[in-house]
């Protein structure tokens, strides 16, 4: 008998998934029902619903296959030197704990969620791309745009997979139970080539901008930014610099003058946002909506436990306390108060209290914090936070372009201008545009936004910087393939060291 997880993944790879309708903005979704692929794609409305379903794995906060939260920020921040896992105890959300202290095994870790969610996305885009040309009545313009969105999304899912696992199967057609177990891993080079090809094909079919009502849908700028980032990971420095310069100069993006406003739920789709994952606080979710949440559960996860008030903050579950290393690095930086909150100091000043979490440092994440002003009153409060996650923003692409320019022997002056712009936005003086200064700026500018672990790995700095968390060089740069994906007759091989 095949294991439960293998069948789950197989069905994720084959199934059409939940079709959804839009509410308020494109990705504020409500489940609308299950449909068989053979009965679907009968008209343009169904094609549009399938496009939304292809986006859905990006934003669905879910209990997942092992009843733990799958928000990528929790695991990625736990793995980095920005945060600890935290929570109620050393066994609270075990996948986050074991990546925090690098005791990952094929059976334990966040790899189950990362693998299943991204391959669900791969399959939905494969099915979408196969069926779009056959939809009756779909205009040429919509066919072009929907196809481009599918290509971008498949590239996005595979970029996460190859960065996290390195050795993954490259599946470009929908599967069935007769061939799902025959898949073998492709070379990372082949996966990166496919990612590049999908993004290059997508760019001409995407709009330069979208209205707020379509917020969250892919634009040309987002596709070029992702392609530039892909080039950076491949060390194709000149290509990365050229692509990112295009994004940074030709699409009207602007750095906000108020750094804290970047992350406010009242300022979604702002001028700095290039690719934003939308979360809704208006859908009245309760615990009966398990596996359906389109709200930001991570906001609740990182609030202080048993917080009394009300003074600015709502309580939370105490996950991802900020490390003293990050708090110290940010002291004196204007971004400190928008990135980190010292709950110890706050409770003393306001005569409130909280219960220290596991690995408590007194410092908590501010960027996605459960601020009372954002609290909704419908449904279960814990499950309805509206905070979006800006996955790619302008300061990020500025610093990536500067890094590419320096690594590739490109325009030193251009790199200096970009670094200066990021610093000047928060009132900081110029620093020389060296690679180490770019690295340091990325750490401070993008702290707790899920980039730090990937940066440390690609720079080769993870073994030294994460030694205090027992990071093992040559092993922990990638995650193990989930155990059940290598059992019961599959052809997948485990990653080295696991």
Coordinates of C-alpha atoms in Angstrom, one line a residue:
X1 CA 0.0 0.0 0.0
X2 CA 1.2 3.5 -0.8
X3 CA 1.7 5.7 2.2
X4 CA -0.8 8.5 3.0
X5 CA 1.7 11.2 2.2
X6 CA 2.7 9.7 -1.2
X7 CA -1.0 9.5 -2.2
X8 CA -1.5 13.1 -1.0
X9 CA 1.4 14.3 -3.1
X10 CA 0.3 12.3 -6.0
X11 CA -3.2 13.7 -5.9
X12 CA -1.7 17.2 -5.5
X13 CA 0.3 16.6 -8.6
X14 CA -2.7 15.3 -10.5
X15 CA -5.7 17.1 -9.1
X16 CA -7.3 20.2 -10.4
X17 CA -7.7 21.5 -6.8
X18 CA -10.2 23.9 -5.4
X19 CA -11.7 26.4 -7.8
X20 CA -12.1 29.8 -6.2
X21 CA -13.8 33.1 -6.9
X22 CA -12.3 36.6 -6.2
X23 CA -13.4 38.9 -3.4
X24 CA -12.2 42.5 -3.0
X25 CA -8.9 41.8 -4.7
X26 CA -7.7 39.0 -7.0
X27 CA -6.2 36.8 -4.3
X28 CA -8.7 37.3 -1.5
X29 CA -10.2 34.0 -2.1
X30 CA -13.2 31.9 -1.0
X31 CA -13.4 28.2 -1.7
X32 CA -16.1 27.6 -4.4
X33 CA -16.1 23.8 -4.8
X34 CA -14.3 20.8 -6.3
X35 CA -14.4 20.1 -10.1
X36 CA -13.0 17.4 -12.2
X37 CA -10.6 18.4 -14.9
X38 CA -12.5 16.4 -17.5
X39 CA -15.6 18.5 -16.9
X40 CA -13.8 21.8 -16.6
X41 CA -12.4 24.5 -18.9
X42 CA -15.8 24.8 -20.7
X43 CA -15.8 28.6 -20.9
X44 CA -13.7 31.7 -20.1
X45 CA -15.1 32.0 -16.6
X46 CA -13.9 28.5 -15.7
X47 CA -10.5 29.3 -17.3
X48 CA -10.3 32.4 -15.0
X49 CA -11.1 30.3 -12.0
X50 CA -8.4 27.9 -12.9
X51 CA -5.9 30.8 -13.1
X52 CA -6.9 31.8 -9.6
X53 CA -6.5 28.1 -8.4
X54 CA -2.9 28.2 -9.8
X55 CA -2.2 31.2 -7.6
X56 CA -3.8 29.7 -4.6
X57 CA -0.9 27.6 -3.2
X58 CA 1.0 30.9 -2.8
X59 CA -1.4 32.3 -0.2
X60 CA -3.4 29.5 1.5
X61 CA -2.5 29.4 5.1
X62 CA -3.0 25.7 5.9
X63 CA -2.6 23.1 8.6
X64 CA -1.1 21.0 6.0
X65 CA -0.5 17.3 5.9
X66 CA 1.0 17.1 9.4
X67 CA -1.2 19.6 11.2
X68 CA 1.4 22.4 11.4
X69 CA 1.3 25.8 9.8
X70 CA 2.9 26.0 6.4
X71 CA 3.6 29.7 6.2
X72 CA 7.1 29.8 4.7
X73 CA 8.2 32.7 6.9
X74 CA 8.0 30.6 10.1
X75 CA 10.4 28.0 8.9
X76 CA 12.7 30.3 7.0
X77 CA 13.0 32.8 9.9
X78 CA 13.6 29.9 12.3
X79 CA 16.4 28.6 10.1
X80 CA 18.2 32.0 9.9
X81 CA 20.0 34.1 12.5
X82 CA 17.1 36.6 12.5
X83 CA 14.9 34.5 14.8
X84 CA 14.5 31.4 16.9
X85 CA 11.6 29.0 16.5
X86 CA 10.0 29.9 19.9
X87 CA 6.5 29.0 20.6
X88 CA 5.2 27.2 23.7
X89 CA 8.0 24.6 24.0
X90 CA 10.7 22.7 22.2
X91 CA 8.0 20.5 20.6
X92 CA 5.6 23.2 19.6
X93 CA 5.4 23.1 15.7
X94 CA 8.2 20.6 15.4
X95 CA 9.1 21.4 11.8
X96 CA 10.1 24.9 12.8
X97 CA 12.0 23.6 15.9
X98 CA 14.1 21.1 14.0
X99 CA 15.1 23.6 11.2
X100 CA 15.9 26.1 14.0
X101 CA 18.5 23.8 15.6
X102 CA 19.4 21.8 12.4
X103 CA 18.2 18.4 13.7
X104 CA 16.3 17.9 10.5
X105 CA 15.7 14.3 9.3
X106 CA 13.8 13.1 6.3
X107 CA 10.9 12.4 8.6
X108 CA 10.9 15.7 10.5
X109 CA 11.1 19.2 9.2
X110 CA 9.2 21.8 7.1
X111 CA 10.1 19.9 3.9
X112 CA 6.8 18.2 3.8
X113 CA 4.9 21.4 3.5
X114 CA 7.3 23.0 1.1
X115 CA 7.3 20.0 -1.2
X116 CA 3.6 19.4 -1.2
X117 CA 2.5 23.0 -1.6
X118 CA 5.0 23.8 -4.4
X119 CA 4.3 20.6 -6.3
X120 CA 0.6 21.3 -6.0
X121 CA 1.3 24.7 -7.6
X122 CA 3.4 23.0 -10.3
X123 CA 0.5 20.6 -11.2
X124 CA -2.1 23.3 -11.2
X125 CA 0.0 25.3 -13.7
X126 CA 0.7 22.3 -15.8
X127 CA -3.0 21.5 -16.0
X128 CA -3.8 25.2 -16.7
X129 CA -1.2 25.4 -19.5
X130 CA -2.4 22.2 -21.1
X131 CA -6.0 23.2 -21.2
X132 CA -6.1 27.0 -21.9
X133 CA -5.7 26.6 -25.7
X134 CA -8.8 24.4 -25.7
X135 CA -11.2 26.8 -23.9
X136 CA -14.1 27.7 -26.1
X137 CA -14.7 31.5 -26.4
X138 CA -11.4 32.5 -24.7
X139 CA -10.1 35.6 -26.5
X140 CA -6.6 35.8 -27.8
X141 CA -5.7 38.5 -25.3
X142 CA -6.9 36.5 -22.3
X143 CA -5.3 33.3 -23.6
X144 CA -2.0 35.2 -23.8
X145 CA -2.3 36.7 -20.3
X146 CA -3.5 33.6 -18.6
X147 CA -0.8 31.5 -20.3
X148 CA 1.9 34.1 -19.1
X149 CA 0.5 33.9 -15.6
X150 CA 0.7 30.1 -15.6
X151 CA 4.3 30.3 -16.9
X152 CA 5.3 32.7 -14.2
X153 CA 3.7 30.7 -11.5
X154 CA 5.3 27.4 -12.6
X155 CA 8.7 29.2 -12.6
X156 CA 8.0 30.6 -9.1
X157 CA 7.1 27.2 -7.7
X158 CA 10.1 25.5 -9.2
X159 CA 12.5 28.3 -8.1
X160 CA 11.4 27.6 -4.5
X161 CA 11.8 23.9 -5.0
X162 CA 15.3 24.0 -6.6
X163 CA 16.5 26.4 -3.9
X164 CA 15.1 24.4 -1.1
X165 CA 15.8 20.8 -2.3
X166 CA 18.2 21.2 -5.3
X167 CA 17.3 17.8 -6.6
X168 CA 13.7 17.7 -7.7
X169 CA 11.7 16.0 -10.5
X170 CA 10.9 18.3 -13.5
X171 CA 7.3 17.8 -14.3
X172 CA 5.9 19.8 -17.2
X173 CA 2.7 17.7 -17.9
X174 CA -0.1 16.6 -15.7
X175 CA 0.3 13.2 -14.1
X176 CA -1.9 10.2 -13.2
X177 CA -1.6 7.4 -10.7
X178 CA 0.1 5.2 -13.4
X179 CA 3.1 7.5 -13.8
X180 CA 3.3 9.6 -10.7
X181 CA 5.7 7.1 -9.1
X182 CA 8.0 7.0 -12.1
X183 CA 9.3 10.5 -11.7
X184 CA 13.1 10.9 -11.3
X185 CA 15.0 14.0 -10.2
X186 CA 16.4 16.4 -12.8
X187 CA 19.7 18.2 -12.6
X188 CA 19.5 21.6 -11.0
X189 CA 20.8 23.0 -14.2
X190 CA 17.8 21.6 -16.1
X191 CA 15.4 23.0 -13.6
X192 CA 17.0 26.5 -13.7
X193 CA 16.8 26.4 -17.5
X194 CA 13.1 25.6 -17.4
X195 CA 12.6 28.4 -14.9
X196 CA 14.4 30.9 -17.2
X197 CA 12.4 29.7 -20.2
X198 CA 9.1 30.0 -18.5
X199 CA 9.8 33.5 -17.3
X200 CA 11.2 34.7 -20.7
X201 CA 8.0 33.3 -22.3
X202 CA 5.8 34.9 -19.7
X203 CA 7.1 38.5 -19.8
X204 CA 5.6 39.6 -23.2
X205 CA 2.2 38.4 -22.2
X206 CA 2.0 40.2 -18.9
X207 CA 0.6 43.7 -18.3
X208 CA 3.0 46.4 -17.2
X209 CA 0.7 47.4 -14.3
X210 CA -2.6 46.1 -12.8
X211 CA -5.4 48.0 -11.1
X212 CA -5.8 47.6 -7.3
X213 CA -8.8 45.4 -7.9
X214 CA -6.3 42.9 -9.5
X215 CA -3.7 43.4 -6.8
X216 CA -1.6 40.3 -6.4
X217 CA -1.7 39.3 -10.1
X218 CA 1.6 39.1 -11.9
X219 CA 3.0 42.0 -13.9
X220 CA 5.9 42.3 -16.3
X221 CA 7.9 44.0 -13.5
X222 CA 7.4 41.0 -11.2
X223 CA 8.4 38.5 -13.9
X224 CA 11.5 40.4 -14.7
X225 CA 12.4 40.8 -11.0
X226 CA 12.1 37.1 -10.5
X227 CA 14.1 36.4 -13.6
X228 CA 16.8 38.8 -12.4
X229 CA 16.8 37.0 -9.0
X230 CA 17.1 33.6 -10.8
X231 CA 20.1 34.9 -12.7
X232 CA 21.6 36.1 -9.4
X233 CA 21.3 32.7 -7.9
X234 CA 22.9 31.2 -11.0
X235 CA 25.8 33.7 -10.8
X236 CA 24.9 35.1 -14.2
X237 CA 25.9 38.5 -13.0
X238 CA 25.6 40.6 -16.2
X239 CA 22.2 39.1 -17.0
X240 CA 21.0 39.7 -13.5
X241 CA 22.2 43.3 -13.5
X242 CA 20.6 44.0 -16.9
X243 CA 17.3 42.5 -15.9
X244 CA 17.1 44.1 -12.5
X245 CA 18.1 47.5 -13.9
X246 CA 15.1 47.3 -16.2
X247 CA 12.9 46.6 -13.3
X248 CA 14.4 49.4 -11.2
X249 CA 14.2 52.1 -13.9
X250 CA 11.4 51.4 -16.3
X251 CA 8.2 50.4 -14.3
X252 CA 7.6 53.4 -12.0
X253 CA 8.3 51.7 -8.7
X254 CA 9.4 54.1 -6.0
X255 CA 10.9 53.7 -2.5
X256 CA 8.4 54.9 0.2
X257 CA 9.6 57.7 2.3
X258 CA 8.1 56.0 5.4
X259 CA 9.8 52.6 5.8
X260 CA 7.1 51.4 8.2
X261 CA 4.4 52.1 5.7
X262 CA 5.7 49.3 3.5
X263 CA 4.2 46.7 5.8
X264 CA 0.9 48.3 6.8
X265 CA -2.3 46.5 5.9
X266 CA -3.8 49.9 5.1
X267 CA -1.1 50.5 2.4
X268 CA -1.4 47.4 0.2
X269 CA 0.1 47.4 -3.3
X270 CA 2.2 50.5 -2.6
X271 CA 4.8 51.9 -4.9
X272 CA 7.5 49.7 -3.5
X273 CA 5.6 46.5 -4.0
X274 CA 6.6 44.4 -7.0
X275 CA 5.1 41.0 -6.1
X276 CA 2.7 40.9 -3.2
X277 CA 0.9 37.9 -1.7
X278 CA -2.5 39.0 -0.6
X279 CA -4.1 38.0 2.7
X280 CA -7.7 38.9 3.7
X281 CA -9.1 39.8 7.1
X282 CA -12.7 39.9 6.0
X283 CA -13.6 36.3 5.5
X284 CA -14.7 35.4 9.0
X285 CA -12.6 32.3 9.3
X286 CA -13.0 29.9 12.2
X287 CA -11.1 26.7 13.1
X288 CA -13.6 24.8 10.9
X289 CA -11.9 26.5 7.9
X290 CA -8.7 24.4 8.4
X291 CA -6.7 24.2 5.2
X292 CA -8.5 27.2 3.7
X293 CA -7.2 30.3 5.5
X294 CA -6.4 33.2 3.2
X295 CA -5.7 35.4 6.1
X296 CA -2.2 35.8 7.6
X297 CA -2.0 33.3 10.4
X298 CA 1.7 34.1 10.8
X299 CA 0.8 37.4 12.3
X300 CA -0.9 35.6 15.2
X301 CA 1.9 33.1 15.5
X302 CA 4.5 35.8 16.2
X303 CA 2.6 37.8 18.8
X304 CA 3.7 37.6 22.5
X305 CA 2.0 34.8 24.5
X306 CA -0.7 35.8 27.0
X307 CA -0.2 39.5 26.3
X308 CA -2.4 41.7 28.5
X309 CA -3.5 45.1 27.4
X310 CA -5.0 46.5 25.4
X311 CA -2.0 48.6 24.6
X312 CA -1.2 48.6 20.9
X313 CA -0.7 44.8 20.6
X314 CA -2.9 41.7 20.6
X315 CA -1.6 38.5 22.0
X316 CA -0.2 35.7 20.0
X317 CA 1.6 32.3 20.2
X318 CA 5.2 33.5 20.8
X319 CA 6.9 32.1 17.7
X320 CA 10.0 33.5 16.0
X321 CA 11.4 35.7 18.8
X322 CA 14.0 37.9 17.3
X323 CA 17.6 37.0 18.1
X324 CA 19.7 39.3 20.2
X325 CA 22.2 39.3 17.2
X326 CA 19.6 40.9 14.9
X327 CA 18.3 43.3 17.6
X328 CA 21.9 44.4 18.3
X329 CA 22.7 44.9 14.6
X330 CA 19.7 47.1 14.2
X331 CA 20.2 49.2 17.3
X332 CA 20.7 52.8 16.2
X333 CA 19.3 52.1 12.7
X334 CA 16.1 54.0 11.9
X335 CA 14.6 50.7 10.7
X336 CA 14.9 49.2 14.2
X337 CA 11.5 50.2 15.5
X338 CA 9.7 49.1 12.3
X339 CA 11.4 45.7 12.4
X340 CA 11.7 44.8 16.1
X341 CA 9.6 45.5 19.2
X342 CA 11.1 45.1 22.6
X343 CA 8.1 43.6 24.5
X344 CA 10.1 43.4 27.8
X345 CA 10.5 47.2 27.7
X346 CA 6.9 47.8 26.4
X347 CA 5.3 45.8 29.2
X348 CA 7.4 47.5 31.8
X349 CA 6.5 51.0 30.4
X350 CA 2.8 50.2 30.1
X351 CA 2.3 48.0 33.2
X352 CA 1.2 45.1 31.0
X353 CA 2.5 41.6 30.9
X354 CA 3.2 38.6 28.7
X355 CA 4.3 35.0 29.2
X356 CA 7.9 34.4 27.8
X357 CA 7.9 31.9 25.0
X358 CA 10.4 29.1 24.5
X359 CA 13.7 30.7 23.5
X360 CA 12.3 34.1 24.5
X361 CA 14.7 37.1 24.0
X362 CA 12.2 39.8 24.7
X363 CA 12.4 40.9 21.1
X364 CA 9.5 40.2 18.7
X365 CA 8.9 40.8 14.9
X366 CA 7.2 44.2 14.3
X367 CA 6.7 44.0 10.5
X368 CA 3.9 41.5 10.6
X369 CA 2.9 42.0 14.3
X370 CA -0.7 41.6 15.6
X371 CA -1.3 45.3 16.0
X372 CA -4.7 46.1 17.6
X373 CA -5.5 48.7 14.9
X374 CA -5.5 45.8 12.3
X375 CA -7.6 43.5 14.4
X376 CA -10.9 42.3 12.9
X377 CA -14.0 41.4 14.8
X378 CA -15.6 38.8 12.5
X379 CA -14.8 35.1 12.8
X380 CA -12.0 33.9 15.1
X381 CA -9.7 36.9 15.6
X382 CA -6.6 34.7 15.6
X383 CA -7.3 33.5 12.1
X384 CA -8.3 36.7 10.3
X385 CA -5.3 39.0 10.2
X386 CA -5.1 41.0 7.0
X387 CA -1.3 41.6 6.7
X388 CA 0.0 41.0 3.2
X389 CA 3.5 39.6 2.5
X390 CA 5.5 41.6 -0.2
X391 CA 7.7 38.8 -1.5
X392 CA 9.6 41.1 -3.9
X393 CA 10.0 44.8 -3.2
X394 CA 12.0 47.6 -4.7
X395 CA 14.7 47.9 -2.0
X396 CA 15.3 44.2 -2.5
X397 CA 15.8 44.6 -6.3
X398 CA 18.0 47.6 -5.8
X399 CA 20.3 45.6 -3.6
X400 CA 20.2 42.6 -5.9
X401 CA 21.2 44.7 -8.8
X402 CA 24.0 46.4 -6.8
X403 CA 25.3 42.9 -5.9
X404 CA 25.2 41.8 -9.5
X405 CA 27.0 44.9 -10.7
X406 CA 29.8 44.4 -8.2
X407 CA 30.2 40.6 -8.7
X408 CA 30.2 41.0 -12.5
X409 CA 32.7 43.8 -12.7
X410 CA 29.8 46.1 -13.9
X411 CA 29.0 49.7 -13.1
X412 CA 30.5 50.5 -9.7
X413 CA 28.8 53.9 -9.7
X414 CA 25.4 52.4 -10.4
X415 CA 25.9 50.0 -7.4
X416 CA 26.8 53.0 -5.2
X417 CA 23.7 54.9 -6.3
X418 CA 21.5 52.0 -5.5
X419 CA 23.0 51.4 -2.1
X420 CA 22.8 55.1 -1.3
X421 CA 19.1 55.2 -2.2
X422 CA 18.2 52.4 0.1
X423 CA 20.1 54.0 3.0
X424 CA 19.0 57.6 2.3
X425 CA 15.4 56.6 2.3
X426 CA 15.7 56.0 6.1
X427 CA 18.1 58.9 6.7
X428 CA 21.4 57.0 6.7
X429 CA 24.6 58.4 5.2
X430 CA 26.4 56.8 2.3
X431 CA 28.7 53.8 2.7
X432 CA 31.1 52.5 0.1
X433 CA 29.5 50.0 -2.3
X434 CA 31.4 46.9 -1.4
X435 CA 30.0 43.4 -1.4
X436 CA 30.1 43.1 2.4
X437 CA 28.3 46.4 2.8
X438 CA 25.6 45.1 0.3
X439 CA 25.3 41.9 2.4
X440 CA 25.0 43.9 5.6
X441 CA 22.4 46.2 4.1
X442 CA 20.3 43.3 2.9
X443 CA 20.3 41.9 6.4
X444 CA 19.1 45.2 8.0
X445 CA 16.7 46.2 5.2
X446 CA 15.0 42.9 4.7
X447 CA 15.2 41.4 8.2
X448 CA 12.5 38.8 9.1
X449 CA 11.1 38.9 5.5
X450 CA 12.3 35.4 4.7
X451 CA 15.3 36.2 2.6
X452 CA 18.1 35.9 5.1
X453 CA 18.6 32.1 5.1
X454 CA 18.6 31.9 1.3
X455 CA 21.2 34.8 1.2
X456 CA 23.5 33.1 3.7
X457 CA 23.4 29.9 1.8
X458 CA 24.1 31.4 -1.6
X459 CA 26.9 33.6 -0.2
X460 CA 28.5 30.5 1.4
X461 CA 28.3 32.2 4.8
X462 CA 25.7 29.9 6.4
X463 CA 28.2 27.4 8.0
X464 CA 29.9 30.2 9.9
X465 CA 27.0 32.6 10.6
X466 CA 24.7 29.7 11.7
X467 CA 27.2 27.7 13.6
X468 CA 25.5 28.7 16.9
X469 CA 22.5 26.8 15.6
X470 CA 24.5 23.7 14.6
X471 CA 24.3 24.3 10.8
X472 CA 26.3 21.5 9.1
X473 CA 28.2 22.5 6.0
X474 CA 27.6 20.4 2.9
X475 CA 24.3 19.1 4.4
X476 CA 22.0 21.9 5.6
X477 CA 22.3 24.1 2.5
X478 CA 19.3 22.2 1.3
X479 CA 16.4 20.3 2.9
X480 CA 15.9 16.5 2.9
X481 CA 13.5 15.0 0.5
X482 CA 10.4 14.1 2.5
X483 CA 10.8 10.6 3.7
X484 CA 7.6 9.2 2.2
X485 CA 8.6 10.6 -1.2
X486 CA 11.5 8.1 -1.3
X487 CA 9.6 5.0 -0.1
X488 CA 7.1 2.6 -1.6
X489 CA 8.5 2.3 -5.1
X490 CA 9.2 5.9 -6.0
X491 CA 12.5 6.6 -7.9
X492 CA 13.5 9.7 -5.9
X493 CA 16.8 9.6 -4.1
X494 CA 17.5 11.2 -0.7
X495 CA 19.7 14.3 -0.6
X496 CA 23.3 13.8 0.7
X497 CA 23.8 13.8 4.4
X498 CA 20.2 12.9 5.3

